[in-house]
Every structure is written in structure tokens, then in C-alpha cells.
mmCIF file of C-alpha atoms in Angstrom:
data_model
loop_
_atom_site.group_PDB
_atom_site.id
_atom_site.type_symbol
_atom_site.label_atom_id
_atom_site.label_comp_id
_atom_site.label_asym_id
_atom_site.label_seq_id
_atom_site.Cartn_x
_atom_site.Cartn_y
_atom_site.Cartn_z
ATOM 1 C CA UNK A 1 -17.216 -8.240 -2.336
ATOM 2 C CA UNK A 2 -17.150 -5.572 0.351
ATOM 3 C CA UNK A 3 -13.552 -4.743 1.239
ATOM 4 C CA UNK A 4 -14.159 -2.932 4.538
ATOM 5 C CA UNK A 5 -17.547 -3.430 6.152
ATOM 6 C CA UNK A 6 -19.058 -1.918 9.267
ATOM 7 C CA UNK A 7 -22.098 -2.762 11.358
ATOM 8 C CA UNK A 8 -24.432 -1.218 12.090
ATOM 9 C CA UNK A 9 -24.803 1.448 9.406
ATOM 10 C CA UNK A 10 -27.033 3.598 11.615
ATOM 11 C CA UNK A 11 -27.167 3.735 15.395
ATOM 12 C CA UNK A 12 -29.623 5.878 17.342
ATOM 13 C CA UNK A 13 -29.388 5.690 21.112
ATOM 14 C CA UNK A 14 -29.975 7.573 24.341
ATOM 15 C CA UNK A 15 -27.370 9.449 26.359
ATOM 16 C CA UNK A 16 -25.686 7.249 28.923
ATOM 17 C CA UNK A 17 -26.035 4.022 26.964
ATOM 18 C CA UNK A 18 -23.150 1.767 25.915
ATOM 19 C CA UNK A 19 -22.825 0.740 22.256
ATOM 20 C CA UNK A 20 -20.429 -1.106 19.973
ATOM 21 C CA UNK A 21 -19.524 -0.758 16.310
ATOM 22 C CA UNK A 22 -17.922 -3.624 14.428
ATOM 23 C CA UNK A 23 -15.532 -3.535 11.477
ATOM 24 C CA UNK A 24 -14.219 -6.280 9.244
ATOM 25 C CA UNK A 25 -11.828 -6.161 6.303
ATOM 26 C CA UNK A 26 -11.254 -8.931 3.762
ATOM 27 C CA UNK A 27 -8.228 -7.333 2.086
ATOM 28 C CA UNK A 28 -5.619 -9.205 4.094
ATOM 29 C CA UNK A 29 -4.297 -5.936 5.507
ATOM 30 C CA UNK A 30 -2.223 -5.703 8.685
ATOM 31 C CA UNK A 31 -3.386 -2.268 9.830
ATOM 32 C CA UNK A 32 -6.826 -0.992 10.808
ATOM 33 C CA UNK A 33 -8.090 2.381 11.972
ATOM 34 C CA UNK A 34 -11.013 4.189 13.539
ATOM 35 C CA UNK A 35 -11.830 7.743 12.426
ATOM 36 C CA UNK A 36 -14.508 10.179 13.587
ATOM 37 C CA UNK A 37 -16.119 12.614 11.127
ATOM 38 C CA UNK A 38 -18.038 15.466 12.717
ATOM 39 C CA UNK A 39 -20.963 17.429 11.316
ATOM 40 C CA UNK A 40 -18.556 19.776 9.503
ATOM 41 C CA UNK A 41 -17.002 16.805 7.661
ATOM 42 C CA UNK A 42 -13.768 17.087 9.638
ATOM 43 C CA UNK A 43 -12.210 13.610 9.691
ATOM 44 C CA UNK A 44 -9.915 12.817 12.608
ATOM 45 C CA UNK A 45 -8.049 9.659 13.474
ATOM 46 C CA UNK A 46 -8.875 8.028 16.797
ATOM 47 C CA UNK A 47 -7.007 4.716 16.900
ATOM 48 C CA UNK A 48 -4.927 2.429 14.750
ATOM 49 C CA UNK A 49 -3.884 -1.191 15.193
ATOM 50 C CA UNK A 50 -1.132 -3.037 13.407
ATOM 51 C CA UNK A 51 -1.180 -6.825 13.689
ATOM 52 C CA UNK A 52 -3.537 -6.485 16.664
ATOM 53 C CA UNK A 53 -1.154 -4.085 18.442
ATOM 54 C CA UNK A 54 -2.343 -0.571 19.340
ATOM 55 C CA UNK A 55 -0.186 1.949 17.449
ATOM 56 C CA UNK A 56 -2.085 5.233 17.524
ATOM 57 C CA UNK A 57 -4.226 6.344 20.437
ATOM 58 C CA UNK A 58 -5.191 9.972 19.932
ATOM 59 C CA UNK A 59 -6.576 12.179 22.687
ATOM 60 C CA UNK A 60 -9.857 10.340 22.833
ATOM 61 C CA UNK A 61 -11.937 10.040 26.042
ATOM 62 C CA UNK A 62 -11.343 6.711 27.746
ATOM 63 C CA UNK A 63 -15.054 5.976 27.266
ATOM 64 C CA UNK A 64 -13.925 4.812 23.819
ATOM 65 C CA UNK A 65 -12.228 1.435 23.839
ATOM 66 C CA UNK A 66 -11.075 -0.295 20.673
ATOM 67 C CA UNK A 67 -10.481 -4.004 20.481
ATOM 68 C CA UNK A 68 -8.838 -6.051 17.739
ATOM 69 C CA UNK A 69 -9.587 -9.759 18.167
ATOM 70 C CA UNK A 70 -7.618 -10.558 14.994
ATOM 71 C CA UNK A 71 -6.047 -8.716 12.046
ATOM 72 C CA UNK A 72 -9.287 -8.690 10.067
ATOM 73 C CA UNK A 73 -11.490 -7.206 12.783
ATOM 74 C CA UNK A 74 -11.485 -3.994 14.782
ATOM 75 C CA UNK A 75 -14.352 -3.104 17.092
ATOM 76 C CA UNK A 76 -15.127 0.123 18.907
ATOM 77 C CA UNK A 77 -16.988 0.134 22.205
ATOM 78 C CA UNK A 78 -18.312 3.398 23.585
ATOM 79 C CA UNK A 79 -19.438 3.704 27.217
ATOM 80 C CA UNK A 80 -21.752 6.313 28.682
ATOM 81 C CA UNK A 81 -22.597 7.933 25.372
ATOM 82 C CA UNK A 82 -22.777 11.741 25.274
ATOM 83 C CA UNK A 83 -24.451 14.138 22.844
ATOM 84 C CA UNK A 84 -21.042 15.159 21.505
ATOM 85 C CA UNK A 85 -20.358 11.594 20.395
ATOM 86 C CA UNK A 86 -22.876 12.018 17.587
ATOM 87 C CA UNK A 87 -20.861 11.700 14.384
ATOM 88 C CA UNK A 88 -20.038 9.320 11.575
ATOM 89 C CA UNK A 89 -17.438 6.737 12.571
ATOM 90 C CA UNK A 90 -15.316 5.250 9.799
ATOM 91 C CA UNK A 91 -13.208 2.154 9.928
ATOM 92 C CA UNK A 92 -10.285 1.894 7.509
ATOM 93 C CA UNK A 93 -7.527 -0.559 6.709
ATOM 94 C CA UNK A 94 -4.165 -0.421 4.940
ATOM 95 C CA UNK A 95 -1.561 -3.008 3.955
ATOM 96 C CA UNK A 96 0.812 -1.725 6.621
ATOM 97 C CA UNK A 97 2.193 1.425 8.177
ATOM 98 C CA UNK A 98 4.264 2.641 5.229
ATOM 99 C CA UNK A 99 3.534 6.218 4.259
ATOM 100 C CA UNK A 100 2.520 5.237 0.744
ATOM 101 C CA UNK A 101 0.073 2.543 1.914
ATOM 102 C CA UNK A 102 -3.428 3.439 0.833
ATOM 103 C CA UNK A 103 -6.092 3.493 3.492
ATOM 104 C CA UNK A 104 -9.391 1.931 2.414
ATOM 105 C CA UNK A 105 -12.435 3.222 4.221
ATOM 106 C CA UNK A 106 -15.635 1.482 5.160
ATOM 107 C CA UNK A 107 -19.078 2.965 4.522
ATOM 108 C CA UNK A 108 -19.329 4.534 7.979
ATOM 109 C CA UNK A 109 -21.599 4.178 11.000
ATOM 110 C CA UNK A 110 -23.822 7.182 11.638
ATOM 111 C CA UNK A 111 -24.228 7.500 15.397
ATOM 112 C CA UNK A 112 -26.931 9.757 16.819
ATOM 113 C CA UNK A 113 -27.090 10.268 20.559
ATOM 114 C CA UNK A 114 -30.379 11.711 21.836
ATOM 115 C CA UNK B 1 -4.299 26.710 14.295
ATOM 116 C CA UNK B 2 -5.058 23.416 12.570
ATOM 117 C CA UNK B 3 -2.160 21.476 11.075
ATOM 118 C CA UNK B 4 -3.974 21.326 7.730
ATOM 119 C CA UNK B 5 -6.211 24.108 6.452
ATOM 120 C CA UNK B 6 -8.711 23.643 3.642
ATOM 121 C CA UNK B 7 -11.487 25.956 2.506
ATOM 122 C CA UNK B 8 -14.738 24.029 3.078
ATOM 123 C CA UNK B 9 -16.551 25.814 0.253
ATOM 124 C CA UNK B 10 -19.092 25.003 -1.036
ATOM 125 C CA UNK B 11 -17.720 25.437 -4.535
ATOM 126 C CA UNK B 12 -20.112 25.395 -7.478
ATOM 127 C CA UNK B 13 -18.871 25.291 -11.092
ATOM 128 C CA UNK B 14 -20.436 24.632 -14.508
ATOM 129 C CA UNK B 15 -19.740 21.368 -16.278
ATOM 130 C CA UNK B 16 -16.480 21.506 -18.231
ATOM 131 C CA UNK B 17 -14.808 24.018 -15.903
ATOM 132 C CA UNK B 18 -11.329 23.610 -14.459
ATOM 133 C CA UNK B 19 -11.506 23.181 -10.712
ATOM 134 C CA UNK B 20 -8.695 24.097 -8.346
ATOM 135 C CA UNK B 21 -8.718 22.782 -4.776
ATOM 136 C CA UNK B 22 -6.048 23.722 -2.273
ATOM 137 C CA UNK B 23 -4.679 22.998 1.174
ATOM 138 C CA UNK B 24 -2.016 24.600 3.294
ATOM 139 C CA UNK B 25 -0.210 22.954 6.152
ATOM 140 C CA UNK B 26 2.125 23.896 8.969
ATOM 141 C CA UNK B 27 4.058 20.705 9.753
ATOM 142 C CA UNK B 28 7.240 20.612 7.665
ATOM 143 C CA UNK B 29 7.668 16.917 8.519
ATOM 144 C CA UNK B 30 4.797 15.915 6.219
ATOM 145 C CA UNK B 31 6.097 13.851 3.310
ATOM 146 C CA UNK B 32 3.077 11.947 2.030
ATOM 147 C CA UNK B 33 0.238 13.886 0.431
ATOM 148 C CA UNK B 34 -3.103 12.519 -0.655
ATOM 149 C CA UNK B 35 -6.427 13.613 -2.024
ATOM 150 C CA UNK B 36 -9.504 11.640 -1.068
ATOM 151 C CA UNK B 37 -12.948 11.954 -2.645
ATOM 152 C CA UNK B 38 -16.046 11.383 -0.559
ATOM 153 C CA UNK B 39 -19.484 11.053 -2.096
ATOM 154 C CA UNK B 40 -22.490 11.848 0.059
ATOM 155 C CA UNK B 41 -23.081 9.221 2.744
ATOM 156 C CA UNK B 42 -20.091 7.146 1.609
ATOM 157 C CA UNK B 43 -16.584 6.533 2.915
ATOM 158 C CA UNK B 44 -13.616 8.491 1.510
ATOM 159 C CA UNK B 45 -11.699 6.875 -1.362
ATOM 160 C CA UNK B 46 -8.158 7.670 -2.430
ATOM 161 C CA UNK B 47 -7.963 9.767 -5.584
ATOM 162 C CA UNK B 48 -4.327 10.828 -5.813
ATOM 163 C CA UNK B 49 -1.109 10.211 -3.876
ATOM 164 C CA UNK B 50 2.135 12.187 -4.089
ATOM 165 C CA UNK B 51 5.355 11.693 -2.211
ATOM 166 C CA UNK B 52 7.310 14.862 -1.393
ATOM 167 C CA UNK B 53 7.245 17.737 -3.879
ATOM 168 C CA UNK B 54 6.215 17.650 -7.513
ATOM 169 C CA UNK B 55 3.312 17.013 -9.831
ATOM 170 C CA UNK B 56 1.335 13.892 -10.596
ATOM 171 C CA UNK B 57 -1.252 13.479 -13.319
ATOM 172 C CA UNK B 58 -3.960 10.840 -13.659
ATOM 173 C CA UNK B 59 -6.465 11.415 -16.435
ATOM 174 C CA UNK B 60 -8.356 14.624 -15.715
ATOM 175 C CA UNK B 61 -6.760 14.994 -12.275
ATOM 176 C CA UNK B 62 -3.437 16.667 -11.430
ATOM 177 C CA UNK B 63 -1.970 16.867 -7.929
ATOM 178 C CA UNK B 64 0.753 19.377 -7.071
ATOM 179 C CA UNK B 65 2.846 19.626 -3.947
ATOM 180 C CA UNK B 66 5.011 22.633 -3.093
ATOM 181 C CA UNK B 67 6.793 21.795 0.137
ATOM 182 C CA UNK B 68 8.653 25.112 0.221
ATOM 183 C CA UNK B 69 5.326 26.940 0.457
ATOM 184 C CA UNK B 70 3.588 24.141 2.409
ATOM 185 C CA UNK B 71 0.837 24.165 -0.212
ATOM 186 C CA UNK B 72 -0.850 21.364 -2.137
ATOM 187 C CA UNK B 73 -3.369 21.531 -4.958
ATOM 188 C CA UNK B 74 -5.697 19.298 -6.901
ATOM 189 C CA UNK B 75 -6.812 20.336 -10.380
ATOM 190 C CA UNK B 76 -9.750 18.760 -12.140
ATOM 191 C CA UNK B 77 -9.998 19.393 -15.882
ATOM 192 C CA UNK B 78 -13.241 19.151 -17.856
ATOM 193 C CA UNK B 79 -15.230 18.717 -14.654
ATOM 194 C CA UNK B 80 -18.284 16.451 -14.795
ATOM 195 C CA UNK B 81 -21.435 16.282 -12.648
ATOM 196 C CA UNK B 82 -20.125 12.934 -11.403
ATOM 197 C CA UNK B 83 -17.199 14.839 -9.837
ATOM 198 C CA UNK B 84 -19.632 16.423 -7.369
ATOM 199 C CA UNK B 85 -18.366 15.290 -3.973
ATOM 200 C CA UNK B 86 -16.345 16.451 -0.998
ATOM 201 C CA UNK B 87 -12.587 16.489 -1.629
ATOM 202 C CA UNK B 88 -10.355 15.969 1.385
ATOM 203 C CA UNK B 89 -6.641 16.594 1.403
ATOM 204 C CA UNK B 90 -4.642 14.393 3.757
ATOM 205 C CA UNK B 91 -1.012 14.197 4.698
ATOM 206 C CA UNK B 92 1.330 12.371 7.012
ATOM 207 C CA UNK B 93 4.864 12.491 8.312
ATOM 208 C CA UNK B 94 4.978 8.765 8.851
ATOM 209 C CA UNK B 95 2.861 5.850 7.852
ATOM 210 C CA UNK B 96 -0.563 5.414 9.282
ATOM 211 C CA UNK B 97 -1.286 8.765 10.893
ATOM 212 C CA UNK B 98 -3.159 10.770 8.279
ATOM 213 C CA UNK B 99 -4.068 14.355 9.082
ATOM 214 C CA UNK B 100 -7.042 15.520 7.040
ATOM 215 C CA UNK B 101 -8.188 18.941 5.930
ATOM 216 C CA UNK B 102 -11.803 19.836 6.522
ATOM 217 C CA UNK B 103 -12.797 18.948 2.969
ATOM 218 C CA UNK B 104 -14.113 21.123 0.139
ATOM 219 C CA UNK B 105 -17.641 20.427 -1.074
ATOM 220 C CA UNK B 106 -17.727 20.615 -4.870
ATOM 221 C CA UNK B 107 -20.846 20.780 -7.026
ATOM 222 C CA UNK B 108 -20.564 20.550 -10.818
ATOM 223 C CA UNK B 109 -23.723 21.779 -12.517
ATOM 224 C CA UNK B 110 -24.791 20.329 -15.902
#
């Protein structure tokens, strides 16, 4: 019973390629997020969606485009991949946007750009 | 200067030791304070949550928040090898936007 799942788990690709990461949650939550964790373990929010509406859009290059087809799914498409995009990308979900709402993280997608 | 500062360690302690992990922050609007634990090659999981100032205890774990000093702590009593992980502090001023510290890598040696 995986609560937040991501595919693929590992992604190795060449510079300049376009790739997508998919996320699904079966917790019935309204809010989903994308985070990036760099090689120094620094975890930074990229986007959040609440009921399919974009709420947070941090200063992320516009090569990154999130898409939420429904409340249970949040995908991340990355165009023209660069070396600096290599990181672990985590999807998370929470019941809503209340400050006390716990965010549940997926297992991560380890992206390596060669 | 980062909004949340956390010593990345690594921190190595013997089994049974008391561990103290700390974060400082600069944004006085933060009201929600969390500690997440992240095992190697896994996603972070919530360990402790505190609203505003004060202490909270859960088993061997105690979280403290001192808003006047902009300082939060996590204490682990009787540390176990299974506590070996990276501990990330996180905080927010409003729901949804969590700001994380860099994480402290903890190793508890048997």
C-alpha cells in the first residue's frame, strides 16, 4: 500500500533531452508538491498544487513544467536537461494547505544528466 | 544567508548517547516547526511537529522551539543504531511552503 509513489526511481539521460517524472498518491489528499534535493541533501520546494490549482511556483527555470491531471497525480516534465538538473526529485502530498498538515514524501526519483 | 541554518555534520555518537540537533532561522513569521528523518535513499518522513514556541515529547524524542531566539532543537535520548539517518528541520509561515535546513547526518555506533 504505497501512499506516494513515483516513477521512474532512477533516470539517466543525456544533456538536452526531455524527460518526465510521474507521481501518484492514494491518500485522498488535496495538495501535492515537487521538491528537489541536491547532492548536499538540501531539499527545496519547486511547485505545489492544491485541487489541481498551482499554488507555489518557486524560482525554477521554465524548462520545468508541472502538470496535475487530477488531485491524485502530479507530473513533472523537464525540457532540455542540463548537468545542473542532476538531483533527487521528491513528490509529496498533504491533506491541505494548513500549516499543521503533514507532508508525506515519495521515495524519490534520482535523475542523472550526463 | 539562508532562511534556515543547520549544521550538516556528520555527527557520530555511541549507542545510548543523548543527541542534540539544532537549527536557527531568520524569518520571524515562521510558526510551524517540524523535524523530518530521512534514511539513506528514502524519502523524508515526519518525526515531530510543533506549533509556535514550547516543548513536545514523543517517546525518546523531544522537540523544542524558542521563537525569541529563533532556535529549534531535537533531542534523542538513548540513541539507537536504527536512529542513524539524516535529520532535517523544516518550518513554514503558512501552510504548504516548507523551508528546510540542510539536514544533519547522524550515525549511532553500536
